[in-house]
Coordinates of C-alpha atoms in Angstrom, one line a residue:
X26 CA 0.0 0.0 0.0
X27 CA 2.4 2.8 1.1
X28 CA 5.1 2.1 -2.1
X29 CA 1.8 3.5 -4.1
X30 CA 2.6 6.8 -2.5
X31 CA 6.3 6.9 -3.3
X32 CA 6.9 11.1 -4.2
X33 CA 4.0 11.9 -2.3
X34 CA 4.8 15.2 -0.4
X35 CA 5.5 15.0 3.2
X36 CA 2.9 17.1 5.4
X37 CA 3.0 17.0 9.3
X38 CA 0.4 15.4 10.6
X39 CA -1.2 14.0 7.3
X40 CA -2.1 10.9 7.3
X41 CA -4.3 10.2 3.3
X42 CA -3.2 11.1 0.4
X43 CA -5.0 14.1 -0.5
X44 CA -3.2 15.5 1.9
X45 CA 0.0 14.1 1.9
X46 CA 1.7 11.7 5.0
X47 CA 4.1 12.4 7.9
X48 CA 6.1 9.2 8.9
X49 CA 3.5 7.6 11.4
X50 CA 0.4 8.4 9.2
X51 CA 1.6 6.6 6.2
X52 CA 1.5 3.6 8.1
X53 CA -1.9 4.6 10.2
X54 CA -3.3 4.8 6.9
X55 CA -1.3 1.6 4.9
X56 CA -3.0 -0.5 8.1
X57 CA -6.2 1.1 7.9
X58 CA -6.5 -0.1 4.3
X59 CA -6.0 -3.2 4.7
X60 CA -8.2 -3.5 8.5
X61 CA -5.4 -3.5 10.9
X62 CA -5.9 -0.7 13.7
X63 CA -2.8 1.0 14.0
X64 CA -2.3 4.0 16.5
X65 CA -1.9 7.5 15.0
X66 CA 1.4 8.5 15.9
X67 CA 5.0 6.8 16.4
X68 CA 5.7 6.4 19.8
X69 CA 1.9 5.0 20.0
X70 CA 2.9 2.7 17.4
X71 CA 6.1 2.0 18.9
X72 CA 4.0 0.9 22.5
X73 CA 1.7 -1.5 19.8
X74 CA 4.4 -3.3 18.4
X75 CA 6.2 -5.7 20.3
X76 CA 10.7 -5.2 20.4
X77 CA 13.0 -7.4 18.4
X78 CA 16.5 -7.9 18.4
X79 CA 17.9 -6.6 15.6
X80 CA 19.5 -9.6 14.1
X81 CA 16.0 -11.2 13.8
X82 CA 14.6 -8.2 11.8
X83 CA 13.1 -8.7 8.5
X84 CA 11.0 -6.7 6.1
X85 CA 7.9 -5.7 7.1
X86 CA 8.9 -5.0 10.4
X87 CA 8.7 -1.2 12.2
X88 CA 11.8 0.8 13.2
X89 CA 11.9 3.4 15.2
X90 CA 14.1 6.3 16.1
X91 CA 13.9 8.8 18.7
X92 CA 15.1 12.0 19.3
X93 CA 14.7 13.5 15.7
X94 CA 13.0 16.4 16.6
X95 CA 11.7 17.8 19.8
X96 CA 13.5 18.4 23.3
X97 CA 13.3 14.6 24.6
X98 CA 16.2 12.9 22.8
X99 CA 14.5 9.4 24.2
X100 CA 11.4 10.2 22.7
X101 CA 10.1 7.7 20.2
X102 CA 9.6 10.4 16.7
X103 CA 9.8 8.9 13.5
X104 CA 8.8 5.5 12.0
X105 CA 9.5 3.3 9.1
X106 CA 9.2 0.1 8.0
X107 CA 11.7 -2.3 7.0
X108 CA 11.9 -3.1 3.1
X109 CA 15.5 -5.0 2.5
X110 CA 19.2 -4.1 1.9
X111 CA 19.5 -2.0 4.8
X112 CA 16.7 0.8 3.4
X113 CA 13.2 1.7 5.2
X114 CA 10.2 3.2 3.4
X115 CA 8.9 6.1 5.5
X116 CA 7.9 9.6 4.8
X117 CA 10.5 12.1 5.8
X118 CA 11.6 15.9 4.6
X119 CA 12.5 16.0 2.1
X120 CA 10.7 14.4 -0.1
X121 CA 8.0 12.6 1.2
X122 CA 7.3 8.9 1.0
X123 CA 11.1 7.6 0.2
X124 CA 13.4 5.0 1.0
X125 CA 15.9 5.9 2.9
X126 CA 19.2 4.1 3.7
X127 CA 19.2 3.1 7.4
X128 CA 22.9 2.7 7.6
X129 CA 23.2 6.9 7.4
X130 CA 25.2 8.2 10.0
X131 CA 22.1 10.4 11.3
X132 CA 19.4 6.9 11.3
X133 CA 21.9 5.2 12.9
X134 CA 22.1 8.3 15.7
X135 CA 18.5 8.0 16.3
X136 CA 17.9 4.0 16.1
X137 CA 15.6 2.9 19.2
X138 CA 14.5 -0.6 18.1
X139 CA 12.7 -2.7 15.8
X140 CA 9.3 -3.7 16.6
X141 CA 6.8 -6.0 15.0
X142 CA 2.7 -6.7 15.2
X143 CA 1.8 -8.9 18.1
X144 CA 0.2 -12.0 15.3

């Protein structure tokens, strides 16, 4: 669902895409379209999922970073989810819904964990 909005413009606090999608909303909405209930925003989602080490990560999964904006450097603010070869799809300035190498000095700052949907 969320690689059909690769480009689309990143907008804080969207979540559709008439609108556009921050990082969290793009997967609020991608899991509203296909009926799972996913909370609105990332450190919500981060509290839904439950943590993985990071050697049994796979795509598909969530990772989340914390500290990328905001005056709590613990706090859980940005999500994306795993695709493969080190790269997460997420929506991010700039330029929106991306992939975006995970292995960038800045991601790799901000990693918190990897978390996946209780099954």
């Amino acid at each position: 669902i969320a690689r059909n909005y690769l480009g689309q413009p990143y907008t804080w606090g969207g979540d559709n895409p008439a609108e556009g999608f921050d990082c969290s909303g793009l997967w609020y909405y991608a899991a509203k379209v296909i009926g799972i209930v996913l909370p609105r925003v990332a450190a919500d989602q981060a509290a839904a999922t439950n943590q993985i080490e990071v050697r049994h990560m796979r795509p598909g999964d969530f990772i989340f970073f914390k500290g990328t904006y905001g005056d709590d450097p613990e706090a859980i603010t940005h999500v994306g989810v795993l695709t493969e070869d080190a790269q997460m799809l997420d929506s991010h300035e700039p330029g929106g819904v991306q992939y975006t190498d995970i292995t960038k000095q800045y991601w790799v700052e901000h990693f918190a964990f990897v978390g996946r949907l209780p099954t």
